[in-house]
Coordinates of C-alpha atoms in Angstrom, one line a residue:
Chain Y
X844 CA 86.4 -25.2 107.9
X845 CA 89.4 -24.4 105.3
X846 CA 92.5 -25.9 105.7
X847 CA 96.3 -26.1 104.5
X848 CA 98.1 -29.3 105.0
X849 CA 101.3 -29.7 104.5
X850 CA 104.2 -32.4 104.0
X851 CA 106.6 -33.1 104.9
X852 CA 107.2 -31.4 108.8
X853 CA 110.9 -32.0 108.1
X854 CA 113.4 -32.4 105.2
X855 CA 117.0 -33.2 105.1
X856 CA 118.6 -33.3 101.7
X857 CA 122.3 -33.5 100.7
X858 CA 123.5 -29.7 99.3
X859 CA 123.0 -29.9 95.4
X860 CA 120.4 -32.0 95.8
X861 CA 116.2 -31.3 94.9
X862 CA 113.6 -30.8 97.5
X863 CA 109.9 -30.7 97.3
X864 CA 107.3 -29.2 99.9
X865 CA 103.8 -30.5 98.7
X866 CA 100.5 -28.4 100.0
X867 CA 96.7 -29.7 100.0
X868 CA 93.9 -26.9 100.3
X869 CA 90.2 -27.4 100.7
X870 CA 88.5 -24.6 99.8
X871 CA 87.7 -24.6 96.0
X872 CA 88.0 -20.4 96.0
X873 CA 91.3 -20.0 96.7
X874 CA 92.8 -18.6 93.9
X875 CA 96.5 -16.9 95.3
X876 CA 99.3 -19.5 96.6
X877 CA 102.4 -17.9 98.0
X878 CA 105.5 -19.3 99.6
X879 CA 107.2 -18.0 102.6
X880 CA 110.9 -18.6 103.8
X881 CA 111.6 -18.1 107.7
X882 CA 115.0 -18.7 108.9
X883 CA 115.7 -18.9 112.0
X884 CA 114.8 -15.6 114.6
X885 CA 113.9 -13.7 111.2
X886 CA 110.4 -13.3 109.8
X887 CA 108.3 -15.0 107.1
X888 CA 109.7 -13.6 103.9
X889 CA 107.7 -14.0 100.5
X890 CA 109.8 -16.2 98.0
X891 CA 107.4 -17.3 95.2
X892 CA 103.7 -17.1 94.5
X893 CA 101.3 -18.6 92.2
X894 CA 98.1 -17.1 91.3
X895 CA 95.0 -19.9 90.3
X896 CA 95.1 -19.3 86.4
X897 CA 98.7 -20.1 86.3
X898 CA 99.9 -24.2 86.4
X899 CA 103.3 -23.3 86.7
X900 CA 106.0 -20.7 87.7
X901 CA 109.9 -20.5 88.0
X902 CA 112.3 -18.2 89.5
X903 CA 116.1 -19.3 89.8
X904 CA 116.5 -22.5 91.3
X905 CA 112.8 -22.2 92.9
X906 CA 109.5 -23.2 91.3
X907 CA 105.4 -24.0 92.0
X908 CA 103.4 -26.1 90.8
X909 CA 99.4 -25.8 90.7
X910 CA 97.1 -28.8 90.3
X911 CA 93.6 -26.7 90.4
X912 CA 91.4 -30.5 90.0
X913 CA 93.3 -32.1 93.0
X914 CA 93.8 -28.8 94.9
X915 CA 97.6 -29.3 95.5
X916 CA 100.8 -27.0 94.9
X917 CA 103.7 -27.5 95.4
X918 CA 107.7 -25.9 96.0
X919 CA 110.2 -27.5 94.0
X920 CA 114.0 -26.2 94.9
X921 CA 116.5 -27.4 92.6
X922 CA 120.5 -27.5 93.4
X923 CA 119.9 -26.4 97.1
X924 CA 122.4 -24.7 99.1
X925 CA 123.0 -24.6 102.9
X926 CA 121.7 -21.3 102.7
X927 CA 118.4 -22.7 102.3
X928 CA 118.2 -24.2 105.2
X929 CA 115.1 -22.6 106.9
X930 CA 111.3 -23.3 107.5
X931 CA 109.0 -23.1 104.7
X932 CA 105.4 -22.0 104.6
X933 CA 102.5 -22.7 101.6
X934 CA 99.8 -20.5 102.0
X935 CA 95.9 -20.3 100.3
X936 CA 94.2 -17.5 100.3
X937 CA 90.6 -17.7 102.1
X938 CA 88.2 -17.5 99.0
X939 CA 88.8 -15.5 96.5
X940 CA 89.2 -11.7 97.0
X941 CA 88.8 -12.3 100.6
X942 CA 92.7 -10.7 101.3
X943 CA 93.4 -13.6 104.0
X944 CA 95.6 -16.8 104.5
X945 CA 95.4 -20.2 105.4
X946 CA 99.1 -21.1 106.8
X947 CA 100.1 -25.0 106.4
X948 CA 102.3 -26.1 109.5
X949 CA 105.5 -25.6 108.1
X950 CA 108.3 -27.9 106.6
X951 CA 111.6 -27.1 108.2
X952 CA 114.4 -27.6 105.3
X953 CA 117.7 -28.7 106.2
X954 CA 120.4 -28.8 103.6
X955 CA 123.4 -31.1 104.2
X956 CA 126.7 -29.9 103.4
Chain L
X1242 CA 112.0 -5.5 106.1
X1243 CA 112.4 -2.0 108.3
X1244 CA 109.3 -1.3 106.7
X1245 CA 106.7 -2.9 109.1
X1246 CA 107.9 -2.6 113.4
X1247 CA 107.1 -4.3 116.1
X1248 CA 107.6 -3.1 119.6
X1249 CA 108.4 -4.8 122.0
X1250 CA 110.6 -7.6 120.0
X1251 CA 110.3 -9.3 123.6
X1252 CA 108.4 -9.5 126.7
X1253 CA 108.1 -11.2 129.9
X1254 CA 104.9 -11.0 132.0
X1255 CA 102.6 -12.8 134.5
X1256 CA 99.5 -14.3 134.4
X1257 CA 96.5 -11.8 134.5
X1258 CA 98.6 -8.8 133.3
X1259 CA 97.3 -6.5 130.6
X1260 CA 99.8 -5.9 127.8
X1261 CA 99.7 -4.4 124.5
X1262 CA 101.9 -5.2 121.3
X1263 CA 102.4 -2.6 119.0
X1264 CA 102.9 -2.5 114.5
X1265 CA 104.1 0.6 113.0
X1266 CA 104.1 0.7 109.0
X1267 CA 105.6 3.1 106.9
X1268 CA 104.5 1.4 103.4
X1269 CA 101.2 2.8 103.2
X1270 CA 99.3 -0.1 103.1
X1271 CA 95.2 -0.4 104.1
X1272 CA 95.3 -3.6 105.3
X1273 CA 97.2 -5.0 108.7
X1274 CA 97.4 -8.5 110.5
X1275 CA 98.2 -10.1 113.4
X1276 CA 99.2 -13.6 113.8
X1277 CA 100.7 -15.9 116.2
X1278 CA 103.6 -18.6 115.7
X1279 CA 103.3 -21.9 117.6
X1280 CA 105.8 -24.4 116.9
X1281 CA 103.8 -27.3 114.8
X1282 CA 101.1 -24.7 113.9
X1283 CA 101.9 -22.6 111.6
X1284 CA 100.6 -19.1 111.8
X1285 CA 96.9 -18.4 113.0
X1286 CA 95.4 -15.2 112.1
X1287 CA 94.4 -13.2 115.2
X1288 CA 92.4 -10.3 113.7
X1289 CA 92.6 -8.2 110.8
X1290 CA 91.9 -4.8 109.3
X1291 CA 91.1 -3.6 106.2
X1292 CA 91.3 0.6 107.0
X1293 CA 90.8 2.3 110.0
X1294 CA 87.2 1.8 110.7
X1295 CA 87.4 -2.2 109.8
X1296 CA 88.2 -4.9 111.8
X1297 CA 87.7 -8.5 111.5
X1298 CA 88.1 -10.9 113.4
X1299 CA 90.3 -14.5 112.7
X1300 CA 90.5 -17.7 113.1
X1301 CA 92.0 -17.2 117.4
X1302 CA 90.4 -13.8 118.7
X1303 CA 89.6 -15.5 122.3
X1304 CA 91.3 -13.4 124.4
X1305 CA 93.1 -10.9 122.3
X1306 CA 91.6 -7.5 121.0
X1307 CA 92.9 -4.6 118.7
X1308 CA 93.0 -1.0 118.0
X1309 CA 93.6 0.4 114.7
X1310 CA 94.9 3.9 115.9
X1311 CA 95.6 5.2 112.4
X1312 CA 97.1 3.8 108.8
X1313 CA 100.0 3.0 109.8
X1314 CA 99.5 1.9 113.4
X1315 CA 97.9 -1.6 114.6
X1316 CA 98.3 -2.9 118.3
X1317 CA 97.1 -6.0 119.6
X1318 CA 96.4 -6.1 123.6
X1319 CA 96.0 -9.4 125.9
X1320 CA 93.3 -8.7 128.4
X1321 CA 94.3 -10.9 130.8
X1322 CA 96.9 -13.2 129.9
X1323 CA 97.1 -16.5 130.4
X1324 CA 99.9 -19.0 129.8
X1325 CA 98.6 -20.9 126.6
X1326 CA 99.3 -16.9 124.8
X1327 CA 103.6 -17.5 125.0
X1328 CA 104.0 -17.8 121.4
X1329 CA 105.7 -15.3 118.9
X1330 CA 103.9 -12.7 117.7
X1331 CA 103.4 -11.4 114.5
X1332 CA 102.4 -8.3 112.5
X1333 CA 102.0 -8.0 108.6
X1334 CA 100.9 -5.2 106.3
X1335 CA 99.7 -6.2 102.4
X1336 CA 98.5 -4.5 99.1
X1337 CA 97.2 -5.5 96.0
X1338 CA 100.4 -7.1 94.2
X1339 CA 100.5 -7.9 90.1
X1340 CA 97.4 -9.0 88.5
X1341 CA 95.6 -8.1 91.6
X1342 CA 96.6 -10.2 94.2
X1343 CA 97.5 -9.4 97.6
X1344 CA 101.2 -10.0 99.2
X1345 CA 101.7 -9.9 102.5
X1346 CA 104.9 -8.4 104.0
X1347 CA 105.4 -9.2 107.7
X1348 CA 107.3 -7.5 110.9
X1349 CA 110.2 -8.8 113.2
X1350 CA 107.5 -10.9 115.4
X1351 CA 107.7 -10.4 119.0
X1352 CA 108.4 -13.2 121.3
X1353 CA 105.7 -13.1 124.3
X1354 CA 106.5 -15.3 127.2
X1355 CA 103.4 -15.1 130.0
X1356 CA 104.8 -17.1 133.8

């Protein structure tokens, strides 16, 4: 069936520093690519989103990438902040027009201060 | 986001037990979700519903059902639950965002433990 994969499961990177969350999807349909935040106790919280006829999109310090060929996106967070520090989610939707997810596992981001 | 609630937030019960977890939205949105958090997993869709006379199943439904009482109102019960169903719990609500595509806006979870 479709899948999410994501990488890595954990990140630790100095405060000011970049960090990248990479996502693999299978099916070929998908064609809506959010990102969720969770921090700790608190709920998923939609910080980004990239829809199939878009490569790229930037908000802030945040940004996704979209490589439609090798199905891969990715979450690209520039000068972080310990307030980033929290578990981030990719997400596919099932086919297109289909109004459901695929999840990846989750990279839990932890920014060194 | 007071928007979409969960009750309980948390519960405690024992194997075999019948117990019910309850959304409440006030954004007027169609379509409502339930999912479950396992550490390592992600979240797995439990069932879904498009409007009051639709629901789907997802990827998990062994052992759960649903009622869509009205709109705003989704409530997921556990039969007869079992230990493997301790997880943390969660409800969304969506609507068709910009250019058509769908965000999802989720509730506080609720945090099921089953002895």
């Amino acid at each position: 069936g479709e899948n999410v994969e994501q990488h890595p499961s954990t990140l630790s990177v100095q405060e000011g520093d970049s960090a990248v969350i990479k996502c693999t999807y299978s099916d070929s349909a998908s064609n809506y690519f959010p990102w969720y935040k969770q921090e700790l106790g608190k709920r998923p919280q939609l910080i980004i989103d990239i829809r199939s006829n878009v490569g790229e999109k930037k908000d802030q310090r945040i940004a996704v990438t979209l490589n439609k060929t090798a199905k891969h996106f990715s979450l690209h967070i520039t000068e972080t902040q310990p307030e980033d520090s929290a578990v981030y989610f990719c997400a596919a939707s099932k086919g297109a027009g289909t109004y459901k997810y695929i999840f990846g596992t989750g990279t839990r981001l932890k920014v060194l201060a | 986001d007071a928007d979409v609630t969960q009750t309980p937030r948390n519960r405690i019960t024992k194997t075999g037990k019948r117990i019910m977890l309850e959304c409440s939205q006030t954004k007027g949105h169609d379509r409502m979700y339930w999912y479950r958090q396992d550490p390592g997993l992600g979240l797995r869709l439990i069932y879904y519903s498009f409007d009051v006379k639709d629901i789907n199943k997802g990827e998990i439904s062994d052992g759960y059902s649903v009622s869509r009482q009205a709109q705003a109102k989704f409530s997921l019960s556990l039969e007869s639950a079992i230990p493997n169903q301790t997880a943390l719990y969660f409800c969304a609500t969506s609507d068709l965002g910009t250019g058509g595509m769908e965000t999802q806006y989720f509730g506080p979870g609720t945090r099921l433990l089953v002895l």
